[in-house]
Amino acid sequence: MLYALYEAGYYGSTPLRLTARATRDFWSSSLNPARDTPVGRRLFASADLFANLTRRYGRPDWNIHEVMIDGEPVRVRKTEVWRTPWVRLIHFTRNMADMRKAGRTSLEPPVLIVAPLSGHYATLLRGTVEAFLQDHEVFVTDWSNARDVPMLEGRFDFHDYIDHIRDALRFLGPRPHVVAVCQPGPPVLAAAALMAEDDEPSRPGTMTFMGSPIDARLSPTVTNKLAEERPFAWFASNMIYTVPAPYPGMGRRVYPGFVQLFSFMSMNIERHQQAHLRYLEDLMKGDGDSAEKHLEFYDEYLSVLDLTEEFYLQTVKTVFQDYLLPKGELTHRGRLVRPEKIGDIGLLTVEGENDDISGIGQTQAAHALCSGLPEALKEDYVQPHVGHYGVFNGRRFREEIYPRVRGFIRRFEAKVDKRAAANAAE
């Protein structure tokens, strides 16, 4: 019912939204002699803010067309290389002629960046992708909006997620590197453990976990405490709604993206209110640069997707209530997941000092679980002065975190090359 009411509210506000757009266009027109007056700027700013707050935010564009590599511009093309109804595997292909100009003539290690399926689109990792493109062939999981997947395609749950990660790694070939950002940590670790136990050629070379709830019992945050305090039945009764018409997935039971967005925004409501007030003031002052930065952030932040009922509820119970992976009780398709069987996959964990989503220690827990790994293949890093978003985006990520991830992968690749050379000599 809530989903239908939400849609009715959007369509019901259409006349007001159209009026606001017309007002905004009128007071920003170069033909209006009063547009630069205090009254004109105030009317324009108010109309623009209302139009932006009430409009529909769709899937954002990646807008990655070029990256700088060793001082040379390299063109980038986005290509879909594999898909299911639930995910598209995107390859960001770098132009080879430009790569040669930058002095890069050999193949570089492939990296699979597993985007979170927790309410936002994969484009939230735009900055992450741009950083990795400097040194790697980059592939990203671009998850589907559940409301756009017809009921005929069936279910998608926590274990289907694990299977999708395994299939994506197999598609990339021998020993690709995998980076899990936030939510994917537990299923990616489970996929790696299963592939390691089976000695699959496509098991990861290294796995990097960034701000991931591997063990959500440690340093619990507001989000973790909510999951503990509420019984499982509460989530099933209060967080799940039916997709209405005219969406392709109408009738599907989902955890709507707008519910997730409201939950996140309510945690920092004053900060968001102040941000919009500053935006209003910037427009009235004519500060277009500051206003544009605000729009860039909220165009991404307010773009949300729905999760299937089964995936959301299983994640709540498996990761945030029963803690099955760290307790050694997680099973997948009848098999016990045993991270201790991982023996030759490099492990790097990255956490943010001020992370209010995944507290310090939750990601580091992967080291204890992967007890079969030699210490030489393990590294941990806590980035000072950053919160959850700063672990995978922003200046400190580009300048301090990414170089550590790059160095970790390079050291693993160097060991592989050394072993290959030794075997060839024999």
Short mmCIF file of C-alpha atoms in Angstrom, two decimals:
data_model
loop_
_atom_site.label_atom_id
_atom_site.label_comp_id
_atom_site.label_asym_id
_atom_site.label_seq_id
_atom_site.Cartn_x
_atom_site.Cartn_y
_atom_site.Cartn_z
CA MET A 1 0.00 0.00 0.00
CA LEU A 2 2.81 2.40 0.89
CA TYR A 3 4.42 1.97 -2.54
CA ALA A 4 1.13 2.85 -4.26
CA LEU A 5 0.71 5.90 -2.01
CA TYR A 6 4.27 6.98 -2.79
CA GLU A 7 3.57 6.77 -6.51
CA ALA A 8 0.24 8.58 -6.09
CA GLY A 9 2.03 11.37 -4.24
CA TYR A 10 4.54 11.74 -7.04
CA TYR A 11 1.92 11.91 -9.77
CA GLY A 12 -0.38 14.05 -7.62
CA SER A 13 2.33 16.68 -7.25
CA THR A 14 2.87 16.89 -11.00
CA PRO A 15 0.93 20.18 -11.47
CA LEU A 16 2.95 21.84 -8.70
CA ARG A 17 6.19 20.44 -10.14
CA LEU A 18 5.36 21.71 -13.64
CA THR A 19 4.46 25.12 -12.21
CA ALA A 20 7.77 25.23 -10.36
CA ARG A 21 9.67 24.34 -13.53
CA ALA A 22 7.87 27.03 -15.49
CA THR A 23 8.62 29.56 -12.75
CA ARG A 24 12.27 28.51 -12.69
CA ASP A 25 12.58 28.83 -16.47
CA PHE A 26 10.85 32.21 -16.48
CA TRP A 27 13.08 33.75 -13.84
CA SER A 28 16.29 32.28 -15.31
CA SER A 29 15.54 33.37 -18.89
CA SER A 30 17.99 35.81 -20.44
CA LEU A 31 14.95 37.59 -21.91
CA ASN A 32 13.67 38.46 -18.42
CA PRO A 33 15.12 41.86 -17.43
CA ALA A 34 14.29 41.25 -13.76
CA ARG A 35 16.06 37.88 -13.44
CA ASP A 36 19.10 39.34 -11.62
CA THR A 37 17.06 41.31 -9.11
CA PRO A 38 16.88 40.03 -5.49
CA VAL A 39 13.23 39.08 -5.99
CA GLY A 40 13.96 37.34 -9.29
CA ARG A 41 16.84 35.29 -7.84
CA ARG A 42 14.75 34.34 -4.81
CA LEU A 43 11.83 33.16 -6.93
CA PHE A 44 14.16 31.23 -9.24
CA ALA A 45 15.98 29.57 -6.33
CA SER A 46 12.76 28.57 -4.54
CA ALA A 47 11.21 27.13 -7.70
CA ASP A 48 14.40 25.25 -8.58
CA LEU A 49 14.70 23.72 -5.11
CA PHE A 50 11.05 22.56 -5.16
CA ALA A 51 11.41 21.09 -8.66
CA ASN A 52 14.53 19.16 -7.67
CA LEU A 53 13.09 17.86 -4.40
CA THR A 54 9.96 16.49 -6.06
CA ARG A 55 11.31 15.12 -9.34
CA ARG A 56 12.00 11.45 -10.10
CA TYR A 57 15.65 10.40 -9.96
CA GLY A 58 16.47 7.59 -12.39
CA ARG A 59 19.60 5.51 -12.95
CA PRO A 60 22.52 7.98 -13.22
CA ASP A 61 24.99 7.87 -16.10
CA TRP A 62 28.54 6.74 -15.44
CA ASN A 63 29.99 9.69 -17.37
CA ILE A 64 33.46 8.15 -17.50
CA HIS A 65 34.79 9.00 -20.92
CA GLU A 66 38.46 9.67 -20.17
CA VAL A 67 41.04 9.10 -17.44
CA MET A 68 44.55 10.44 -16.97
CA ILE A 69 47.26 7.77 -16.94
CA ASP A 70 50.84 8.90 -16.35
CA GLY A 71 49.93 12.37 -17.53
CA GLU A 72 48.28 11.20 -20.76
CA PRO A 73 44.52 11.32 -21.48
CA VAL A 74 43.13 7.86 -22.21
CA ARG A 75 39.68 7.43 -23.71
CA VAL A 76 37.31 5.01 -21.96
CA ARG A 77 34.34 3.13 -23.39
CA LYS A 78 31.69 1.39 -21.27
CA THR A 79 30.76 -2.08 -22.56
CA GLU A 80 28.33 -4.67 -21.24
CA VAL A 81 30.10 -8.03 -21.43
CA TRP A 82 27.84 -10.37 -19.46
CA ARG A 83 24.38 -10.17 -17.96
CA THR A 84 21.51 -11.88 -16.24
CA PRO A 85 18.11 -10.40 -15.38
CA TRP A 86 19.67 -9.26 -12.10
CA VAL A 87 23.00 -7.76 -13.05
CA ARG A 88 25.03 -6.35 -15.91
CA LEU A 89 28.79 -6.83 -15.86
CA ILE A 90 30.28 -3.59 -17.17
CA HIS A 91 33.78 -3.45 -18.64
CA PHE A 92 35.39 -0.03 -18.83
CA THR A 93 37.59 -0.50 -21.89
CA ARG A 94 40.56 1.82 -22.27
CA ASN A 95 41.64 2.88 -25.76
CA MET A 96 44.77 0.87 -26.64
CA ALA A 97 46.30 3.57 -28.83
CA ASP A 98 46.03 6.03 -25.94
CA MET A 99 47.46 3.41 -23.58
CA ARG A 100 50.55 3.02 -25.77
CA LYS A 101 51.04 6.79 -25.70
CA ALA A 102 50.98 6.55 -21.91
CA GLY A 103 53.68 3.88 -22.06
CA ARG A 104 51.40 0.98 -21.14
CA THR A 105 51.97 -1.85 -23.60
CA SER A 106 51.30 -4.97 -21.52
CA LEU A 107 48.06 -6.38 -20.21
CA GLU A 108 47.15 -5.12 -16.76
CA PRO A 109 45.47 -7.18 -14.00
CA PRO A 110 41.66 -7.40 -14.21
CA VAL A 111 39.73 -6.15 -11.19
CA LEU A 112 36.11 -6.99 -10.44
CA ILE A 113 34.54 -4.23 -8.34
CA VAL A 114 31.46 -5.65 -6.66
CA ALA A 115 29.06 -2.78 -6.10
CA PRO A 116 26.74 -2.86 -3.10
CA LEU A 117 23.15 -3.93 -3.57
CA SER A 118 21.80 -1.83 -0.73
CA GLY A 119 19.63 0.87 -2.26
CA HIS A 120 21.91 2.92 -4.52
CA TYR A 121 23.02 2.27 -8.07
CA ALA A 122 26.53 1.08 -8.91
CA THR A 123 27.34 4.58 -10.24
CA LEU A 124 27.91 5.56 -6.62
CA LEU A 125 31.35 3.97 -7.24
CA ARG A 126 32.21 6.32 -10.11
CA GLY A 127 35.26 7.67 -8.26
CA THR A 128 36.33 4.14 -7.32
CA VAL A 129 36.23 3.05 -10.96
CA GLU A 130 38.16 6.11 -12.16
CA ALA A 131 40.95 5.38 -9.67
CA PHE A 132 41.29 1.70 -10.61
CA LEU A 133 41.28 2.53 -14.34
CA GLN A 134 44.73 4.03 -13.91
CA ASP A 135 46.25 0.58 -13.47
CA HIS A 136 43.69 -2.14 -14.22
CA GLU A 137 41.14 -3.61 -16.56
CA VAL A 138 38.03 -2.71 -14.56
CA PHE A 139 34.78 -4.66 -14.41
CA VAL A 140 31.80 -3.61 -12.25
CA THR A 141 28.61 -5.36 -11.19
CA ASP A 142 25.72 -3.05 -12.12
CA TRP A 143 22.75 -4.51 -10.23
CA SER A 144 19.18 -4.32 -11.51
CA ASN A 145 16.33 -2.41 -9.91
CA ALA A 146 14.00 -5.15 -8.65
CA ARG A 147 10.91 -3.20 -9.70
CA ASP A 148 12.08 -3.46 -13.33
CA VAL A 149 12.49 -7.26 -13.31
CA PRO A 150 9.30 -9.12 -14.34
CA MET A 151 7.89 -11.72 -11.98
CA LEU A 152 8.52 -14.40 -14.63
CA GLU A 153 12.27 -14.09 -13.94
CA GLY A 154 11.74 -15.63 -10.51
CA ARG A 155 13.43 -14.89 -7.19
CA PHE A 156 16.79 -13.38 -6.32
CA ASP A 157 18.14 -14.02 -2.84
CA PHE A 158 21.39 -13.93 -0.83
CA HIS A 159 22.55 -17.23 -2.29
CA ASP A 160 21.78 -16.15 -5.85
CA TYR A 161 24.03 -13.15 -5.12
CA ILE A 162 26.86 -15.50 -4.16
CA ASP A 163 26.33 -17.50 -7.36
CA HIS A 164 26.41 -14.33 -9.45
CA ILE A 165 29.77 -13.35 -7.93
CA ARG A 166 31.19 -16.78 -8.70
CA ASP A 167 29.90 -16.66 -12.28
CA ALA A 168 31.34 -13.17 -12.82
CA LEU A 169 34.77 -14.31 -11.57
CA ARG A 170 34.63 -17.34 -13.87
CA PHE A 171 33.80 -15.05 -16.78
CA LEU A 172 36.95 -13.00 -16.10
CA GLY A 173 39.22 -16.02 -16.19
CA PRO A 174 42.22 -17.13 -14.10
CA ARG A 175 42.88 -15.33 -10.79
CA PRO A 176 41.15 -11.96 -11.22
CA HIS A 177 41.24 -9.52 -8.32
CA VAL A 178 38.01 -8.67 -6.51
CA VAL A 179 37.09 -5.54 -4.55
CA ALA A 180 33.95 -5.63 -2.37
CA VAL A 181 32.59 -2.25 -1.31
CA CYS A 182 30.46 -2.34 1.85
CA GLN A 183 27.48 -4.74 1.68
CA PRO A 184 29.04 -7.36 -0.69
CA GLY A 185 31.72 -8.28 1.84
CA PRO A 186 30.06 -11.40 3.33
CA PRO A 187 28.78 -12.90 0.04
CA VAL A 188 32.08 -12.17 -1.75
CA LEU A 189 34.05 -13.82 1.05
CA ALA A 190 31.67 -16.78 0.87
CA ALA A 191 32.12 -17.03 -2.91
CA ALA A 192 35.91 -16.91 -2.56
CA ALA A 193 35.88 -19.58 0.15
CA LEU A 194 33.78 -21.95 -1.96
CA MET A 195 35.96 -21.40 -5.03
CA ALA A 196 39.15 -21.86 -2.99
CA GLU A 197 37.91 -25.12 -1.49
CA ASP A 198 37.09 -26.37 -4.99
CA ASP A 199 40.48 -25.16 -6.25
CA GLU A 200 38.78 -23.30 -9.10
CA PRO A 201 41.19 -21.67 -11.59
CA SER A 202 39.08 -18.48 -11.49
CA ARG A 203 39.23 -18.03 -7.74
CA PRO A 204 40.38 -14.50 -6.89
CA GLY A 205 44.04 -13.58 -6.80
CA THR A 206 43.36 -11.01 -4.11
CA MET A 207 40.24 -9.83 -2.34
CA THR A 208 39.88 -6.33 -0.91
CA PHE A 209 37.07 -5.51 1.48
CA MET A 210 36.17 -1.85 2.06
CA GLY A 211 33.89 -0.93 4.94
CA SER A 212 32.20 -4.34 4.89
CA PRO A 213 30.07 -5.91 7.66
CA ILE A 214 31.99 -9.20 7.78
CA ASP A 215 31.19 -9.41 11.51
CA ALA A 216 28.50 -6.86 12.39
CA ARG A 217 28.76 -7.71 16.11
CA LEU A 218 31.93 -5.62 16.39
CA SER A 219 31.74 -1.85 17.06
CA PRO A 220 27.99 -1.80 16.33
CA THR A 221 26.63 1.33 14.65
CA VAL A 222 23.10 2.75 14.66
CA THR A 223 22.27 0.54 11.67
CA ASN A 224 23.56 -2.58 13.43
CA LYS A 225 21.69 -1.79 16.64
CA LEU A 226 18.44 -1.32 14.75
CA ALA A 227 18.81 -4.78 13.21
CA GLU A 228 19.47 -6.28 16.65
CA GLU A 229 16.69 -4.46 18.51
CA ARG A 230 13.92 -5.25 16.04
CA PRO A 231 12.65 -8.82 15.66
CA PHE A 232 12.91 -10.35 12.20
CA ALA A 233 9.11 -10.28 11.84
CA TRP A 234 9.19 -6.49 12.20
CA PHE A 235 11.34 -6.13 9.09
CA ALA A 236 9.11 -8.50 7.14
CA SER A 237 5.97 -6.60 8.20
CA ASN A 238 7.19 -3.01 7.95
CA MET A 239 9.85 -2.88 5.24
CA ILE A 240 8.39 -4.97 2.42
CA TYR A 241 5.87 -3.63 -0.11
CA THR A 242 4.41 -4.63 -3.47
CA VAL A 243 5.56 -2.99 -6.71
CA PRO A 244 2.57 -1.29 -8.34
CA ALA A 245 1.76 -0.78 -12.02
CA PRO A 246 3.09 0.29 -14.49
CA TYR A 247 6.52 -1.09 -13.56
CA PRO A 248 7.63 -4.33 -15.30
CA GLY A 249 8.05 -5.99 -11.91
CA MET A 250 4.56 -5.14 -10.71
CA GLY A 251 3.40 -7.62 -8.10
CA ARG A 252 6.94 -8.33 -6.90
CA ARG A 253 7.53 -7.91 -3.18
CA VAL A 254 10.45 -5.55 -2.54
CA TYR A 255 12.29 -3.41 -0.04
CA PRO A 256 11.77 -0.06 -1.81
CA GLY A 257 14.70 2.23 -2.44
CA PHE A 258 12.76 5.24 -1.17
CA VAL A 259 12.35 3.53 2.23
CA GLN A 260 16.10 2.95 2.41
CA LEU A 261 16.72 6.55 1.38
CA PHE A 262 14.40 7.88 4.07
CA SER A 263 16.18 5.73 6.66
CA PHE A 264 19.61 7.05 5.67
CA MET A 265 18.50 10.67 5.49
CA SER A 266 16.75 10.50 8.87
CA MET A 267 20.08 9.52 10.46
CA ASN A 268 21.54 12.90 9.42
CA ILE A 269 18.41 14.98 8.79
CA GLU A 270 19.92 18.24 10.03
CA ARG A 271 22.92 17.87 7.73
CA HIS A 272 20.66 17.40 4.70
CA GLN A 273 18.46 20.33 5.71
CA GLN A 274 21.49 22.59 6.03
CA ALA A 275 22.82 21.39 2.66
CA HIS A 276 19.58 22.35 0.92
CA LEU A 277 19.48 25.71 2.69
CA ARG A 278 23.03 26.40 1.50
CA TYR A 279 21.98 25.40 -2.01
CA LEU A 280 19.11 27.89 -1.85
CA GLU A 281 21.47 30.62 -0.63
CA ASP A 282 24.04 29.82 -3.33
CA LEU A 283 21.39 30.14 -6.04
CA MET A 284 20.19 33.46 -4.64
CA LYS A 285 23.80 34.71 -4.54
CA GLY A 286 24.46 33.46 -8.06
CA ASP A 287 27.16 31.02 -6.87
CA GLY A 288 26.68 28.50 -9.67
CA ASP A 289 29.77 26.39 -8.88
CA SER A 290 28.69 25.57 -5.32
CA ALA A 291 25.13 24.91 -6.47
CA GLU A 292 26.40 22.56 -9.17
CA LYS A 293 28.41 20.53 -6.64
CA HIS A 294 25.27 20.18 -4.53
CA LEU A 295 23.29 18.92 -7.51
CA GLU A 296 26.00 16.43 -8.50
CA PHE A 297 25.98 14.89 -5.04
CA TYR A 298 22.21 14.71 -4.63
CA ASP A 299 21.59 13.51 -8.19
CA GLU A 300 23.52 10.41 -7.13
CA TYR A 301 22.37 10.22 -3.52
CA LEU A 302 18.65 10.47 -4.33
CA SER A 303 18.83 7.86 -7.12
CA VAL A 304 17.77 4.59 -5.47
CA LEU A 305 16.71 1.10 -6.48
CA ASP A 306 14.52 -1.60 -4.94
CA LEU A 307 15.77 -4.88 -3.47
CA THR A 308 13.85 -8.13 -3.68
CA GLU A 309 12.08 -9.20 -0.51
CA GLU A 310 14.05 -12.43 -0.23
CA PHE A 311 17.47 -10.80 -0.70
CA TYR A 312 16.80 -8.02 1.79
CA LEU A 313 15.32 -10.22 4.51
CA GLN A 314 17.98 -12.92 4.14
CA THR A 315 20.70 -10.27 4.38
CA VAL A 316 19.15 -8.82 7.54
CA LYS A 317 18.91 -12.24 9.18
CA THR A 318 22.15 -13.78 7.88
CA VAL A 319 24.48 -10.79 8.29
CA PHE A 320 22.95 -8.49 10.91
CA GLN A 321 21.01 -10.79 13.24
CA ASP A 322 22.34 -14.35 13.16
CA TYR A 323 25.96 -13.49 12.12
CA LEU A 324 26.24 -16.85 10.37
CA LEU A 325 29.51 -16.19 8.51
CA PRO A 326 31.66 -15.11 11.48
CA LYS A 327 30.10 -17.85 13.64
CA GLY A 328 31.07 -20.49 11.07
CA GLU A 329 27.46 -21.46 10.43
CA LEU A 330 26.77 -20.09 6.94
CA THR A 331 25.73 -22.72 4.42
CA HIS A 332 25.32 -22.24 0.68
CA ARG A 333 23.30 -24.72 -1.38
CA GLY A 334 23.77 -27.29 1.38
CA ARG A 335 27.53 -26.66 1.80
CA LEU A 336 29.18 -25.12 4.83
CA VAL A 337 31.13 -22.00 3.87
CA ARG A 338 34.66 -22.37 5.27
CA PRO A 339 36.88 -19.26 4.88
CA GLU A 340 39.67 -21.14 6.67
CA LYS A 341 40.10 -23.16 3.47
CA ILE A 342 41.38 -20.08 1.64
CA GLY A 343 45.13 -20.55 1.34
CA ASP A 344 46.46 -18.54 -1.60
CA ILE A 345 44.21 -15.48 -2.00
CA GLY A 346 45.61 -12.16 -0.84
CA LEU A 347 43.44 -10.37 1.74
CA LEU A 348 43.32 -6.60 2.25
CA THR A 349 40.81 -4.91 4.56
CA VAL A 350 40.16 -1.17 4.55
CA GLU A 351 38.15 0.73 7.14
CA GLY A 352 37.35 4.37 7.86
CA GLU A 353 38.08 5.87 11.25
CA ASN A 354 34.70 7.65 11.35
CA ASP A 355 32.58 5.04 9.58
CA ASP A 356 29.04 5.21 10.98
CA ILE A 357 27.74 2.32 8.84
CA SER A 358 30.36 -0.42 9.34
CA GLY A 359 32.25 0.17 12.56
CA ILE A 360 35.98 -0.44 12.97
CA GLY A 361 36.66 -4.14 13.38
CA GLN A 362 33.74 -5.39 11.30
CA THR A 363 35.85 -5.60 8.14
CA GLN A 364 39.05 -6.62 9.95
CA ALA A 365 37.18 -9.72 11.12
CA ALA A 366 37.94 -11.30 7.73
CA HIS A 367 41.54 -11.89 8.88
CA ALA A 368 40.49 -14.14 11.74
CA LEU A 369 38.07 -16.04 9.52
CA CYS A 370 40.75 -16.65 6.87
CA SER A 371 42.96 -18.49 9.34
CA GLY A 372 44.52 -20.64 6.62
CA LEU A 373 46.14 -17.65 4.94
CA PRO A 374 49.80 -16.93 5.69
CA GLU A 375 50.39 -13.51 7.27
CA ALA A 376 52.41 -12.49 4.21
CA LEU A 377 49.17 -12.45 2.22
CA LYS A 378 47.23 -10.32 4.72
CA GLU A 379 47.12 -6.55 5.15
CA ASP A 380 44.85 -4.20 7.07
CA TYR A 381 44.49 -0.44 6.86
CA VAL A 382 42.37 2.09 8.78
CA GLN A 383 42.08 5.45 7.03
CA PRO A 384 42.05 8.40 9.45
CA HIS A 385 39.46 11.17 9.20
CA VAL A 386 37.02 9.49 6.79
CA GLY A 387 33.52 8.11 7.16
CA HIS A 388 31.85 5.33 5.22
CA TYR A 389 31.69 7.14 1.87
CA GLY A 390 35.31 8.27 2.15
CA VAL A 391 36.52 4.67 2.25
CA PHE A 392 35.85 4.28 -1.48
CA ASN A 393 35.47 7.83 -2.85
CA GLY A 394 36.92 11.29 -2.50
CA ARG A 395 40.35 12.87 -2.14
CA ARG A 396 41.67 10.65 0.64
CA PHE A 397 40.57 7.54 -1.24
CA ARG A 398 42.40 8.69 -4.38
CA GLU A 399 45.55 9.85 -2.60
CA GLU A 400 45.91 7.46 0.35
CA ILE A 401 43.66 4.39 0.09
CA TYR A 402 43.84 3.50 -3.59
CA PRO A 403 47.69 3.57 -3.73
CA ARG A 404 47.70 0.98 -0.93
CA VAL A 405 45.25 -1.26 -2.80
CA ARG A 406 47.27 -0.88 -6.00
CA GLY A 407 50.49 -1.74 -4.19
CA PHE A 408 48.91 -4.78 -2.56
CA ILE A 409 47.73 -6.15 -5.92
CA ARG A 410 51.11 -5.43 -7.53
CA ARG A 411 52.97 -7.30 -4.80
CA PHE A 412 50.72 -10.32 -5.33
CA GLU A 413 51.21 -10.17 -9.10
CA ALA A 414 54.99 -9.97 -8.59
CA LYS A 415 54.90 -13.15 -6.46
CA VAL A 416 52.88 -14.92 -9.13
CA ASP A 417 55.35 -13.87 -11.84
CA LYS A 418 58.25 -15.03 -9.69
CA ARG A 419 56.69 -18.46 -9.13
CA ALA A 420 55.92 -18.77 -12.85
CA ALA A 421 59.52 -17.93 -13.73
CA ALA A 422 60.80 -20.50 -11.24
CA ASN A 423 58.51 -23.20 -12.62
CA ALA A 424 59.61 -22.39 -16.17
CA ALA A 425 63.27 -22.68 -15.15
CA GLU A 426 62.63 -26.15 -13.74
#
